[in-house]
mmCIF file of N, CA, C and O in Angstrom:
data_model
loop_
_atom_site.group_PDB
_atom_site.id
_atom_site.type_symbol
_atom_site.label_atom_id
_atom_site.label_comp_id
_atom_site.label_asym_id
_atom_site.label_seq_id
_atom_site.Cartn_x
_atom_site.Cartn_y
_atom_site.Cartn_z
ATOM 1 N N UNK U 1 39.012 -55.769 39.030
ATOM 2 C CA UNK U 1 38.501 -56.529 40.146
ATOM 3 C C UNK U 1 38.748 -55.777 41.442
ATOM 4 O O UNK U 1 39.765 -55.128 41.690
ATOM 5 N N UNK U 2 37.769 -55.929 42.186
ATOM 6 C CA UNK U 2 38.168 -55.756 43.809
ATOM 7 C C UNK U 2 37.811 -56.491 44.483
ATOM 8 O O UNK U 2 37.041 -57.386 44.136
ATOM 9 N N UNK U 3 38.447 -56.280 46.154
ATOM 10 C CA UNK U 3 38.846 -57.598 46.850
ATOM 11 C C UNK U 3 38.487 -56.857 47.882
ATOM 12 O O UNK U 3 38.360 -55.653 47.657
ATOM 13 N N UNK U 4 38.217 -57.382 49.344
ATOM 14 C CA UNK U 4 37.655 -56.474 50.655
ATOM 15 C C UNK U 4 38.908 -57.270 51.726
ATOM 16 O O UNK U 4 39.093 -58.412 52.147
ATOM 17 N N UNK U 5 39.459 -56.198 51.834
ATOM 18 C CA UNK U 5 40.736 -56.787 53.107
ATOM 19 C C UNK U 5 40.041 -56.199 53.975
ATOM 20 O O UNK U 5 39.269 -55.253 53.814
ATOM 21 N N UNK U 6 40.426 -57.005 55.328
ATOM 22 C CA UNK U 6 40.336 -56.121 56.796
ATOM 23 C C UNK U 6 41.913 -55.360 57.293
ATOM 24 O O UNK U 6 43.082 -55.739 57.368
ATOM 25 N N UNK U 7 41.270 -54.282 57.521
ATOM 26 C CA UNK U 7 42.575 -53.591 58.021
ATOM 27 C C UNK U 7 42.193 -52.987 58.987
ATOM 28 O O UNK U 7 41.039 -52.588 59.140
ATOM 29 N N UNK U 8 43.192 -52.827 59.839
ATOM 30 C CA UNK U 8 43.216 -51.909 61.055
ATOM 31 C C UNK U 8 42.919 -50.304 60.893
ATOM 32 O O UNK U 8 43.395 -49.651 59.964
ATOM 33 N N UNK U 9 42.045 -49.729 61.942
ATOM 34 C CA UNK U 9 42.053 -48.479 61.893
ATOM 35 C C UNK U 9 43.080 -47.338 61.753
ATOM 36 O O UNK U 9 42.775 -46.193 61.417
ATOM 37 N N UNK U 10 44.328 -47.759 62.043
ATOM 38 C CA UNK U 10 45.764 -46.922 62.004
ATOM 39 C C UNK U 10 46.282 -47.045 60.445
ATOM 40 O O UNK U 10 47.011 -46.245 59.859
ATOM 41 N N UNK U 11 45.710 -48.259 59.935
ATOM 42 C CA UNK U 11 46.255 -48.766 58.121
ATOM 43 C C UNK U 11 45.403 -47.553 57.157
ATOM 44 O O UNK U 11 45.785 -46.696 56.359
ATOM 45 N N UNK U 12 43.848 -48.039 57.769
ATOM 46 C CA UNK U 12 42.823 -46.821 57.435
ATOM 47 C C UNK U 12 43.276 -45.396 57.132
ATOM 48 O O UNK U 12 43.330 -44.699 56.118
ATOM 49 N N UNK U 13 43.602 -45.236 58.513
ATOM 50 C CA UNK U 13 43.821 -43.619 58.251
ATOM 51 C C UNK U 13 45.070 -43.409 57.717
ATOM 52 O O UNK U 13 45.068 -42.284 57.217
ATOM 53 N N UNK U 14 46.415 -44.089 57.545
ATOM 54 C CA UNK U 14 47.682 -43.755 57.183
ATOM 55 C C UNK U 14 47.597 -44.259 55.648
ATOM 56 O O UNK U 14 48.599 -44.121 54.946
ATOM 57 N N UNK U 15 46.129 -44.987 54.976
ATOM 58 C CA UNK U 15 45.400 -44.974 53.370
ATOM 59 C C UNK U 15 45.264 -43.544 53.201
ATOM 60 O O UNK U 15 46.142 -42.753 52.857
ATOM 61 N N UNK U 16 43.759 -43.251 53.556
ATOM 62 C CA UNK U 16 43.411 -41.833 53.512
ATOM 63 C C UNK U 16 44.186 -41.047 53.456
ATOM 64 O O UNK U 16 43.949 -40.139 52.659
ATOM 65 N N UNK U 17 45.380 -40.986 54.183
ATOM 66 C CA UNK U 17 46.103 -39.661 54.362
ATOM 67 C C UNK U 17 47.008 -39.413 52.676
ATOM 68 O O UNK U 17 47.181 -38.402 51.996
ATOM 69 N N UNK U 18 47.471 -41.034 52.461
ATOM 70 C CA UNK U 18 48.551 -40.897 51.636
ATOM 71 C C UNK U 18 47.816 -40.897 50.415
ATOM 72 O O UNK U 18 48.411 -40.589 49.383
ATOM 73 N N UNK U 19 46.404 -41.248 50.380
ATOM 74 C CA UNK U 19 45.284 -40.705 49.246
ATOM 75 C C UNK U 19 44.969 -39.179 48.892
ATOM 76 O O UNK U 19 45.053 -38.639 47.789
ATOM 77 N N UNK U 20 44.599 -38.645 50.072
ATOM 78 C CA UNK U 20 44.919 -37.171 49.992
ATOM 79 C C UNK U 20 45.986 -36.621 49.420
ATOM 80 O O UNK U 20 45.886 -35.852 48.464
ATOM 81 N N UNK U 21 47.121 -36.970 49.961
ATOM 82 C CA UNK U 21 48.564 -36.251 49.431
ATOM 83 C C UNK U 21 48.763 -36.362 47.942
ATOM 84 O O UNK U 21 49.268 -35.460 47.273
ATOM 85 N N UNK U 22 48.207 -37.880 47.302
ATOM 86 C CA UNK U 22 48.576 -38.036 46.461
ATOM 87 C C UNK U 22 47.497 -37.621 44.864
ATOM 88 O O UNK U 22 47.842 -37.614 43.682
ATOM 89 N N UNK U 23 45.762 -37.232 45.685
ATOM 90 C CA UNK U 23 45.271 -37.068 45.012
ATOM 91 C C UNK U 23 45.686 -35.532 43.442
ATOM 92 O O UNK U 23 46.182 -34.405 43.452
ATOM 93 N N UNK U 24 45.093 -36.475 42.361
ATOM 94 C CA UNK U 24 44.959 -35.436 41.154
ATOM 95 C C UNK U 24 46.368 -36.005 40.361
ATOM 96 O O UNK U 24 46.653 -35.448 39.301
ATOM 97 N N UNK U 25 46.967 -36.750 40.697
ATOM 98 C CA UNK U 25 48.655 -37.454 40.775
ATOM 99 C C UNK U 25 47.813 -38.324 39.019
ATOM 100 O O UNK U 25 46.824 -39.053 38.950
ATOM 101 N N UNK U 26 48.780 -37.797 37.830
ATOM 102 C CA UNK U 26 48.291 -38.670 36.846
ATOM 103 C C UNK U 26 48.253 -40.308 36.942
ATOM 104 O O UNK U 26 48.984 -40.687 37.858
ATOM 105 N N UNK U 27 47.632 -41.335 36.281
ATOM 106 C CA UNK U 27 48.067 -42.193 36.283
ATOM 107 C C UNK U 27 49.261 -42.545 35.296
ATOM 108 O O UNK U 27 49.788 -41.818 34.454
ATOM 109 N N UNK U 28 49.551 -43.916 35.648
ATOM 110 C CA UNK U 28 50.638 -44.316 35.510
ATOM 111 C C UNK U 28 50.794 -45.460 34.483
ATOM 112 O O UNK U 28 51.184 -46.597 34.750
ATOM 113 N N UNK U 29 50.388 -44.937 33.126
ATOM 114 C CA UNK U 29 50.131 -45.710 31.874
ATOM 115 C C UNK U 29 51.049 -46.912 31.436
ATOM 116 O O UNK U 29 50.700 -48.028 31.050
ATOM 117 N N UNK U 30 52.756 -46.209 31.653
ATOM 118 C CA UNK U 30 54.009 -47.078 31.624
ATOM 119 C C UNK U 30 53.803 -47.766 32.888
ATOM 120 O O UNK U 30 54.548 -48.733 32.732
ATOM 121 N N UNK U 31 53.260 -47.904 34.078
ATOM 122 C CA UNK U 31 52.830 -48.718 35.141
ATOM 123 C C UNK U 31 52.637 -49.987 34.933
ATOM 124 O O UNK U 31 53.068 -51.116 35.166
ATOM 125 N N UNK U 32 51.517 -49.148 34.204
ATOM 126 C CA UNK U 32 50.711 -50.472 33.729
ATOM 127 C C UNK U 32 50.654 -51.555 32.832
ATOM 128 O O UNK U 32 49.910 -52.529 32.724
ATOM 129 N N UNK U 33 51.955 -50.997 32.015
ATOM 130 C CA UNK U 33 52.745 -51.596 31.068
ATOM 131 C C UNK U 33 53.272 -52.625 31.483
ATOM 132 O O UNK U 33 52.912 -53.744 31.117
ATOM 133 N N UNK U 34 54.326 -52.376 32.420
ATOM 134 C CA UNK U 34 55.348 -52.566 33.113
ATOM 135 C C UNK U 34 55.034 -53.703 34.047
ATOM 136 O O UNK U 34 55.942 -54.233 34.687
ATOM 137 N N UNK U 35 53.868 -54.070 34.143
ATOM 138 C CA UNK U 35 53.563 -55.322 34.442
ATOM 139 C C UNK U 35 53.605 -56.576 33.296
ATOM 140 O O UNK U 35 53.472 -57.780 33.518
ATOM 141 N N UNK U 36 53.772 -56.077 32.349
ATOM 142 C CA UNK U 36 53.746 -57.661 31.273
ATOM 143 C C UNK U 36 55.535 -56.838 30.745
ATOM 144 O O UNK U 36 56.558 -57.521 30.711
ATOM 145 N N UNK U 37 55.516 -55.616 30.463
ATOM 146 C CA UNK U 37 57.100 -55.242 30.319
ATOM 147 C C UNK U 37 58.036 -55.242 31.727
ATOM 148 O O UNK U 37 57.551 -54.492 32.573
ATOM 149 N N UNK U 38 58.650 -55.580 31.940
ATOM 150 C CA UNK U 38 59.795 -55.665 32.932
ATOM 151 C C UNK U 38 60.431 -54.342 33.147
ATOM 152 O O UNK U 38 60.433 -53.650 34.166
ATOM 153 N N UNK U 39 60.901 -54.154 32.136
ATOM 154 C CA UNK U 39 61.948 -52.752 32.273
ATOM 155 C C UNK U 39 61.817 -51.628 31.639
ATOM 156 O O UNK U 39 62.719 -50.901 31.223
ATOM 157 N N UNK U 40 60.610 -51.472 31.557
ATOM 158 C CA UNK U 40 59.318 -50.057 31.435
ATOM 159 C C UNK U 40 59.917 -49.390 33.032
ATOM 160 O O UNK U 40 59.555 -50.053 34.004
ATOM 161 N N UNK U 41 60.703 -48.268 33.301
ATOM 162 C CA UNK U 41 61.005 -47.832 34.398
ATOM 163 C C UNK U 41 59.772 -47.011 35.190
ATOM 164 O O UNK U 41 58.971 -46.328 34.552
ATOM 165 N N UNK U 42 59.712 -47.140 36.523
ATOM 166 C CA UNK U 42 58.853 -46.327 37.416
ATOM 167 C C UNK U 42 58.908 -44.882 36.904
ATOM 168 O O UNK U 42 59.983 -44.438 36.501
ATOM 169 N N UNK U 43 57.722 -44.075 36.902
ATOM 170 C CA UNK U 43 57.679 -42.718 37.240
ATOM 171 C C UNK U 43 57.341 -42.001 38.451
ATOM 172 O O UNK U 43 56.120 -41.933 38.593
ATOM 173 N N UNK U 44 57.905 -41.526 39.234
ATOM 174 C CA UNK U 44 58.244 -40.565 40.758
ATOM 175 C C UNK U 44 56.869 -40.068 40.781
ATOM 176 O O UNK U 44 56.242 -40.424 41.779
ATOM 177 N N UNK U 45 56.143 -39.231 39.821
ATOM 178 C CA UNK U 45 55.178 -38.485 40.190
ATOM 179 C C UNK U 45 53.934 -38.774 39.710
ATOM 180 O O UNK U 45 52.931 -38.071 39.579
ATOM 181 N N UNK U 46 54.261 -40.452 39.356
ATOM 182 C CA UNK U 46 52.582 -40.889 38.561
ATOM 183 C C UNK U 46 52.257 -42.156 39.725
ATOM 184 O O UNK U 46 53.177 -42.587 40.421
ATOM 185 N N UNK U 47 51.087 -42.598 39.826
ATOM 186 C CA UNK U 47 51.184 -44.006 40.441
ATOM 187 C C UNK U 47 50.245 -44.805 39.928
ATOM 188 O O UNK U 47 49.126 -44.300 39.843
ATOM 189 N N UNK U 48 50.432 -46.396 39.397
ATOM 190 C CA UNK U 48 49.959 -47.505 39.756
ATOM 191 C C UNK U 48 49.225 -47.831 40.276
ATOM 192 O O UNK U 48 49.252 -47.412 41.434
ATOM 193 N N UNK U 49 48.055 -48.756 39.938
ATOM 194 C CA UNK U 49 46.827 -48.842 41.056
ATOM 195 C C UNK U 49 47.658 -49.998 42.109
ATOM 196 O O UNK U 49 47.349 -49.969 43.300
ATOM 197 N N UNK U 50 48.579 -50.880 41.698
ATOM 198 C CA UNK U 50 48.834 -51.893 43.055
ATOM 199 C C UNK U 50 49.731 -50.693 43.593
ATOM 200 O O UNK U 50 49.628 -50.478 44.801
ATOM 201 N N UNK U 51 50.556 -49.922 42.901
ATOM 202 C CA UNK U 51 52.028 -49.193 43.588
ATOM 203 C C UNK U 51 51.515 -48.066 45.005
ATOM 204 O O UNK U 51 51.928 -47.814 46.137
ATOM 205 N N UNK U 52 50.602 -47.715 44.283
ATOM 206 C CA UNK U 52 49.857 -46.993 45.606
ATOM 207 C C UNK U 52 49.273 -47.216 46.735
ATOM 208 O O UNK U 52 49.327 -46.505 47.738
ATOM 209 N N UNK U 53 48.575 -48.435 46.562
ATOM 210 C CA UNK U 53 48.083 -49.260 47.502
ATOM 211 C C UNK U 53 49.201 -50.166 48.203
ATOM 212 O O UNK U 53 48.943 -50.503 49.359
ATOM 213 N N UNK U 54 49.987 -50.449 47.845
ATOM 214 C CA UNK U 54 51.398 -50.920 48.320
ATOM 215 C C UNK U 54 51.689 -50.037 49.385
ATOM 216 O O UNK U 54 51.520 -50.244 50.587
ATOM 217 N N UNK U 55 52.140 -49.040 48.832
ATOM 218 C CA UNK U 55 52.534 -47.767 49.730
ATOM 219 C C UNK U 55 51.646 -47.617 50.562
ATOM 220 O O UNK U 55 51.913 -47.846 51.741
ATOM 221 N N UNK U 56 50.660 -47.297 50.276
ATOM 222 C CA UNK U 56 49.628 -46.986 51.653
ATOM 223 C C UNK U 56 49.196 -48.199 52.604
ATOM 224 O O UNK U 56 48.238 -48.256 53.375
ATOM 225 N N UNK U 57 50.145 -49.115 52.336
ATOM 226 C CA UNK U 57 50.193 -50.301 53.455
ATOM 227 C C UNK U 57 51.224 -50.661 54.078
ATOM 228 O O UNK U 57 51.144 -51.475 54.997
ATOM 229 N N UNK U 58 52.341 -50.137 53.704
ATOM 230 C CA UNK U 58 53.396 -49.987 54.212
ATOM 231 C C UNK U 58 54.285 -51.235 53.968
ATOM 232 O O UNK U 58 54.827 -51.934 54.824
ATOM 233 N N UNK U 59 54.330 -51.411 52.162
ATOM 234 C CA UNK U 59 54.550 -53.004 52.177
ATOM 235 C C UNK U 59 56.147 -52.559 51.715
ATOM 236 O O UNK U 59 56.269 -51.361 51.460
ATOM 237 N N UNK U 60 57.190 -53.275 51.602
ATOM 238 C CA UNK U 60 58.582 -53.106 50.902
ATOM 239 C C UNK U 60 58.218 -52.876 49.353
ATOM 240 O O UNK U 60 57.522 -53.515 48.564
ATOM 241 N N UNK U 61 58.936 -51.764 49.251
ATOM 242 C CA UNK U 61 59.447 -51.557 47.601
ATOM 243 C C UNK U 61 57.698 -51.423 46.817
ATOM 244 O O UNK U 61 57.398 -52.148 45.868
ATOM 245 N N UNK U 62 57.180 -50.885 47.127
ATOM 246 C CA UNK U 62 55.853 -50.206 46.799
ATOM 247 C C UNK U 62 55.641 -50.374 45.300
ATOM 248 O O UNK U 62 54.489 -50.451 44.875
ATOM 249 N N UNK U 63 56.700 -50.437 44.460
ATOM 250 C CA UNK U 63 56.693 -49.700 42.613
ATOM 251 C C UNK U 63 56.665 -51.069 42.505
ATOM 252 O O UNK U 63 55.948 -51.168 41.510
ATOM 253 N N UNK U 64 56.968 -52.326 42.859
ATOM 254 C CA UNK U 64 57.324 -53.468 42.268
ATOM 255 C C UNK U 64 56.204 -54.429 42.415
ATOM 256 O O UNK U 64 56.109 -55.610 42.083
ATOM 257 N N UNK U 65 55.442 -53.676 42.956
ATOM 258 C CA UNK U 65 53.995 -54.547 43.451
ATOM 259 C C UNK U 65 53.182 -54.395 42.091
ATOM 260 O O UNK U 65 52.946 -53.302 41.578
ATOM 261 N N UNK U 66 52.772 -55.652 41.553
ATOM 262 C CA UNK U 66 51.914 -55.778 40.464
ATOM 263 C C UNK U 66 50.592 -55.906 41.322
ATOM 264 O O UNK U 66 50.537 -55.981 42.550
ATOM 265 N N UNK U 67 49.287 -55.919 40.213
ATOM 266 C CA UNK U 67 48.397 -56.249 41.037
ATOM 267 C C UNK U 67 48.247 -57.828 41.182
ATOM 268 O O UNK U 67 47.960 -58.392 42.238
ATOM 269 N N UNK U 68 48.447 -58.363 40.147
ATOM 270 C CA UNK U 68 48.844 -60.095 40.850
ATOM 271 C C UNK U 68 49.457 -60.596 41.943
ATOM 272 O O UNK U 68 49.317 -61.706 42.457
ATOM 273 N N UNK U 69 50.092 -59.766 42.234
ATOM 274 C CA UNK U 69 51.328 -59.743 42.993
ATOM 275 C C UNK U 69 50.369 -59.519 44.296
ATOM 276 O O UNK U 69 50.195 -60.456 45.076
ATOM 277 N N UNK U 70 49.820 -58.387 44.486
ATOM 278 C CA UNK U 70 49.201 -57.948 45.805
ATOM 279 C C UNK U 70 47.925 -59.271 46.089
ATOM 280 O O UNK U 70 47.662 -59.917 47.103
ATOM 281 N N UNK U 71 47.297 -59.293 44.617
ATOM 282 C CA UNK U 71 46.336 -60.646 45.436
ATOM 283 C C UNK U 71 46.875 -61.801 45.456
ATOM 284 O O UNK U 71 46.096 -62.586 45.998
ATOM 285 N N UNK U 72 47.894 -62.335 45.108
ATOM 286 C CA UNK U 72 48.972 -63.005 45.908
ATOM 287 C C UNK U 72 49.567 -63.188 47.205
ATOM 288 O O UNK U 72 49.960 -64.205 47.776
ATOM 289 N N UNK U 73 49.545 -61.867 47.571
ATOM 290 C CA UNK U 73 50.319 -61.969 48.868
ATOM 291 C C UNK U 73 49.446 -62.121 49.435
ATOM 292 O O UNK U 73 49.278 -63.255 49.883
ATOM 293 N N UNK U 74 48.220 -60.860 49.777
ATOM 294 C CA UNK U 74 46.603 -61.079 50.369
ATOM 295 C C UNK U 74 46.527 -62.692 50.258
ATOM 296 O O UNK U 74 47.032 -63.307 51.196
ATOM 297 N N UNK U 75 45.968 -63.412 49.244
ATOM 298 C CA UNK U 75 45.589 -64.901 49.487
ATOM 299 C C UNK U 75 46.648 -65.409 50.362
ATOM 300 O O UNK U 75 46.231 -65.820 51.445
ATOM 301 N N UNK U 76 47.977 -65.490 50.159
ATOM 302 C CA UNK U 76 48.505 -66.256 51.397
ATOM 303 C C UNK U 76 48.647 -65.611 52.431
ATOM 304 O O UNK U 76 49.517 -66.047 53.185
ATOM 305 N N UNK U 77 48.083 -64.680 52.769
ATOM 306 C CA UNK U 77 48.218 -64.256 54.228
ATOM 307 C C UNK U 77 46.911 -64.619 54.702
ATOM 308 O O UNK U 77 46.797 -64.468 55.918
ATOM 309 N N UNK U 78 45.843 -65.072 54.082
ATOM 310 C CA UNK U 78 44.202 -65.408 54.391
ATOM 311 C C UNK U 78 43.501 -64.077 54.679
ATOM 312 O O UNK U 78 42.641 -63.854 55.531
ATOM 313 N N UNK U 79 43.946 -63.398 53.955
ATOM 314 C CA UNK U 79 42.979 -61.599 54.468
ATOM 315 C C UNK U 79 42.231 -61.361 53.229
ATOM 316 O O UNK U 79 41.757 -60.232 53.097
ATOM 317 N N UNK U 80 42.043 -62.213 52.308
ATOM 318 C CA UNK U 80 40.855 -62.127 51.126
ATOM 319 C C UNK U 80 39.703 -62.560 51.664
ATOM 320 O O UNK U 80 39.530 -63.671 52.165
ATOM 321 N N UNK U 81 38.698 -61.463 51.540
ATOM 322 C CA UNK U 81 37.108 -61.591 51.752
ATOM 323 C C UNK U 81 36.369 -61.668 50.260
ATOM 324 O O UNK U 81 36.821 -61.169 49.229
ATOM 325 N N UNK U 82 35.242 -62.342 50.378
ATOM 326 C CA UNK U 82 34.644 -62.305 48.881
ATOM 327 C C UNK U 82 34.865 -62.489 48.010
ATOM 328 O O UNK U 82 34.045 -62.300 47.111
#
């Protein structure tokens, strides 16, 4: 699924940037696990589709963000479009 947030132009570009840095970065299979497993541990040099997007928003603790989790927070903050 995708979801259309509004973000600020400074969120924008500090996305992009940390997209760049991070591009070609494997994914993150135990990630994705690790949402119905608990204690499937993070990997440093793979990322998560919520863990990245976490990070590139500058949210606390980036690895712990499920994607339920992120359209969770989005719905109660009212920044879900569509």
């Amino acid at each position: 699924d995708a979801i259309e947030l509004e973000i600020t132009e400074e969120h924008k570009q500090a996305m992009l940037k940390l997209f760049e840095q991070e591009h070609g970065k494997a994914y993150d299979w135990l990630g994705a696990a690790k949402t119905s497993i608990w204690f499937f541990p993070n990997h440093k040099e793979k990322w998560f589709c919520s863990e990245i997007i976490s990070q590139a928003l500058g949210l606390t603790y980036p690895r712990r963000w499920t994607p339920a989790g992120l359209f969770e927070f989005f719905e109660s903050k009212g920044v879900i479009h569509g």
